[in-house]
Amino acid sequence: MRHCAYLILVLAAQAVNASPDNQAFLNLISDDQKIPASSLIYDSPASEVDWGQGLFSDYSVQSKPKFYRTVLRYSQHYNVPADLVLGIIKTESNFNPDAISHRGAKGLMQLMDMNSRHWKIDPFSPDQNIKVGTAMIARLLEKYDGNIELALAAYNAGEGSVRKYKGVPPFKETQQYIVKVKSSMKSFASISPPVGSLPSLFHH
């Protein structure tokens, strides 16, 4: 009887790997699907898990935030640390693609309408919003020689404010914003590979 039970479990594992969408049982949503903002993670696809091993041993499956694949694609394209982009999204919208601020900033990375019009995008499209937001922070990082604090200050308060105060503006909101983004970056550091000449602050 014990031998039969073992065979059933092995066959079940093979059936999971052979399923058309090749997704794990717990992977009920895609990374770019709109879901309530309170749910921020999805489970790794079955291709990343050895189910034959996982059924009979403790196997740690690392969870990734929503829109992770989109962030990874554009962070690599624009040579920006993925954990920085994820930290901005977490701080700006808490991964809610429909978020709108009291100032009218929209979407995951809270783009102003003038930026959306310039890039001719729909700010509520996760893919388009992340693409433009990542391109913007990439330009700021280049402008400030890779200084993440100055880039974040400019992203939050504007380049004019950084220029006026010759550094991070003395605005409580901006200073708290930088702290929050950098704190969020730490939580995403382990799933964010370093890229190009601008490795994450938390990759050593």
Coordinates of C-alpha atoms in Angstrom, one line a residue:
M1 CA 0.0 0.0 0.0
R2 CA 2.8 2.4 0.9
H3 CA 4.5 1.6 -2.5
C4 CA 1.3 2.4 -4.3
A5 CA 0.9 5.7 -2.5
Y6 CA 4.4 6.7 -3.5
L7 CA 3.7 5.9 -7.2
I8 CA 0.5 8.0 -7.1
L9 CA 2.4 11.0 -5.7
V10 CA 5.1 10.7 -8.4
L11 CA 2.5 10.5 -11.2
A12 CA 0.7 13.5 -9.7
A13 CA 4.0 15.5 -9.8
Q14 CA 4.5 14.5 -13.5
A15 CA 1.0 15.6 -14.3
V16 CA 1.6 19.0 -12.9
N17 CA 4.8 19.5 -15.0
A18 CA 2.9 18.3 -18.1
S19 CA -0.1 20.7 -17.7
P20 CA -0.6 23.1 -20.6
D21 CA 0.2 26.3 -18.7
N22 CA 3.0 24.6 -16.6
Q23 CA 1.9 26.5 -13.5
A24 CA 2.2 25.4 -9.9
F25 CA -1.0 24.6 -7.9
L26 CA -0.7 27.8 -5.9
N27 CA 0.1 30.0 -8.8
L28 CA -3.4 31.2 -9.4
I29 CA -2.6 34.7 -10.9
S30 CA -0.2 36.1 -13.4
D31 CA 2.3 38.8 -12.5
D32 CA 0.6 41.4 -14.7
Q33 CA -3.0 40.6 -13.8
K34 CA -5.0 43.3 -12.1
I35 CA -5.9 42.1 -8.5
P36 CA -6.6 43.8 -5.2
A37 CA -3.5 45.8 -4.0
S38 CA -3.5 43.9 -0.8
S39 CA -2.2 40.8 -2.6
L40 CA 1.4 41.7 -3.6
I41 CA 2.9 38.3 -4.4
Y42 CA 2.5 35.3 -6.6
D43 CA 4.3 32.0 -6.5
S44 CA 7.1 30.9 -8.8
P45 CA 6.1 29.0 -11.9
A46 CA 6.4 25.2 -11.9
S47 CA 9.4 25.3 -14.2
E48 CA 11.4 26.8 -11.3
V49 CA 10.4 24.0 -8.9
D50 CA 11.5 20.3 -8.9
W51 CA 8.2 18.8 -7.9
G52 CA 9.6 15.3 -7.6
Q53 CA 11.9 16.6 -4.9
G54 CA 9.4 19.1 -3.4
L55 CA 6.8 16.4 -2.6
F56 CA 9.2 14.6 -0.3
S57 CA 11.4 17.3 1.2
D58 CA 11.2 20.9 2.4
Y59 CA 11.5 23.1 -0.7
S60 CA 11.5 26.8 -0.3
V61 CA 9.7 28.6 -3.1
Q62 CA 10.6 32.3 -3.2
S63 CA 7.7 34.6 -3.9
K64 CA 8.1 37.6 -6.2
P65 CA 6.0 40.8 -6.3
K66 CA 3.4 41.5 -9.0
F67 CA 4.7 42.8 -12.3
Y68 CA 8.2 41.3 -11.4
R69 CA 8.8 40.1 -14.9
T70 CA 7.9 43.4 -16.5
V71 CA 10.1 45.3 -14.0
L72 CA 13.0 42.9 -14.7
R73 CA 12.6 43.4 -18.4
Y74 CA 12.7 47.1 -18.4
S75 CA 15.3 47.5 -15.6
Q76 CA 17.7 45.4 -17.7
H77 CA 16.8 47.3 -20.8
Y78 CA 17.5 50.7 -19.1
N79 CA 20.3 49.5 -16.9
V80 CA 18.5 50.3 -13.6
P81 CA 18.5 48.1 -10.5
A82 CA 15.3 46.1 -10.4
D83 CA 15.0 46.6 -6.6
L84 CA 15.0 50.3 -7.1
V85 CA 12.1 50.1 -9.6
L86 CA 10.2 47.8 -7.3
G87 CA 10.9 50.1 -4.3
I88 CA 9.5 53.0 -6.2
I89 CA 6.4 51.1 -7.2
K90 CA 5.9 49.9 -3.7
T91 CA 6.2 53.4 -2.3
E92 CA 4.3 55.2 -5.0
S93 CA 1.3 52.9 -5.5
N94 CA 1.7 49.8 -3.4
F95 CA 1.5 47.8 -6.7
N96 CA -2.0 49.2 -7.6
P97 CA -2.0 50.0 -11.3
D98 CA -5.1 52.1 -10.9
A99 CA -3.7 54.4 -8.2
I100 CA -4.3 58.1 -8.5
S101 CA -2.6 60.6 -6.2
H102 CA -4.2 63.9 -4.9
R103 CA -1.9 65.6 -7.3
G104 CA -3.1 63.6 -10.3
A105 CA -0.1 61.2 -10.6
K106 CA -1.3 57.9 -12.0
G107 CA -0.5 54.2 -12.2
L108 CA 2.2 52.0 -10.7
M109 CA 5.0 54.6 -10.8
Q110 CA 2.7 57.6 -10.4
L111 CA 3.3 59.4 -13.7
M112 CA 2.1 62.9 -14.2
D113 CA -0.1 63.5 -17.2
M114 CA 2.5 65.6 -18.9
N115 CA 4.9 62.7 -18.9
S116 CA 2.2 60.3 -20.2
R117 CA 1.3 62.7 -23.0
H118 CA 5.0 63.1 -23.9
W119 CA 5.5 59.4 -24.1
K120 CA 2.0 58.8 -25.6
I121 CA 1.1 56.1 -23.2
D122 CA -1.8 55.0 -21.0
P123 CA -0.6 55.5 -17.5
F124 CA -2.9 52.8 -16.2
S125 CA -1.3 50.2 -18.4
P126 CA 1.2 48.4 -16.1
D127 CA 3.6 47.6 -19.0
Q128 CA 3.6 51.2 -20.4
N129 CA 3.8 52.8 -16.9
I130 CA 6.7 50.7 -15.8
K131 CA 8.5 51.3 -19.1
V132 CA 8.2 55.1 -18.9
G133 CA 8.8 55.3 -15.1
T134 CA 12.0 53.1 -15.5
A135 CA 13.2 55.2 -18.4
M136 CA 12.7 58.4 -16.3
I137 CA 14.6 57.1 -13.3
A138 CA 17.3 55.8 -15.6
R139 CA 17.8 59.3 -17.0
L140 CA 17.9 60.8 -13.5
L141 CA 20.5 58.2 -12.4
E142 CA 22.7 59.1 -15.4
K143 CA 22.2 62.8 -14.7
Y144 CA 23.3 62.5 -11.1
D145 CA 26.1 60.1 -11.7
G146 CA 24.4 57.1 -10.2
N147 CA 23.4 58.9 -7.0
I148 CA 20.2 57.2 -6.0
E149 CA 19.2 59.7 -3.4
L150 CA 19.4 62.6 -5.8
A151 CA 17.6 60.7 -8.5
L152 CA 14.8 59.8 -6.1
A153 CA 14.6 63.4 -4.9
A154 CA 14.2 64.6 -8.5
Y155 CA 11.7 61.9 -9.2
N156 CA 9.6 63.0 -6.3
A157 CA 10.1 66.8 -6.1
G158 CA 11.4 67.7 -9.5
E159 CA 14.8 68.4 -11.0
G160 CA 14.3 72.1 -10.4
S161 CA 14.1 71.6 -6.6
V162 CA 17.3 69.5 -6.6
R163 CA 19.1 72.2 -8.6
K164 CA 17.7 75.0 -6.3
Y165 CA 18.9 73.4 -3.1
K166 CA 22.0 71.8 -4.6
G167 CA 21.0 68.4 -3.3
V168 CA 18.0 66.7 -1.6
P169 CA 15.4 69.4 -1.0
P170 CA 14.5 70.1 2.7
F171 CA 11.0 68.9 2.1
K172 CA 9.8 66.4 4.7
E173 CA 7.8 64.5 2.1
T174 CA 10.7 64.1 -0.2
Q175 CA 13.1 63.0 2.5
Q176 CA 10.6 60.5 3.8
Y177 CA 10.0 59.3 0.3
I178 CA 13.7 58.5 -0.2
V179 CA 13.8 56.6 3.1
K180 CA 10.7 54.5 2.2
V181 CA 12.0 53.6 -1.2
K182 CA 15.4 52.6 0.1
S183 CA 13.8 50.6 2.8
S184 CA 11.6 48.8 0.3
M185 CA 14.7 48.1 -1.9
K186 CA 16.1 46.0 0.9
S187 CA 13.1 43.7 0.9
F188 CA 13.5 43.2 -2.9
A189 CA 17.3 42.9 -3.0
S190 CA 17.4 39.1 -2.9
I191 CA 15.3 38.8 -6.0
S192 CA 16.9 41.6 -8.0
P193 CA 20.0 40.8 -10.0
P194 CA 22.6 43.6 -10.3
V195 CA 22.7 45.1 -13.8
G196 CA 25.4 46.9 -15.8
S197 CA 27.3 49.7 -14.2
L198 CA 24.6 50.6 -11.7
P199 CA 24.3 47.7 -9.2
S200 CA 21.9 47.9 -6.3
L201 CA 22.9 49.6 -3.1
F202 CA 22.2 46.3 -1.3
H203 CA 24.2 44.0 -3.6
H204 CA 27.7 43.4 -2.4

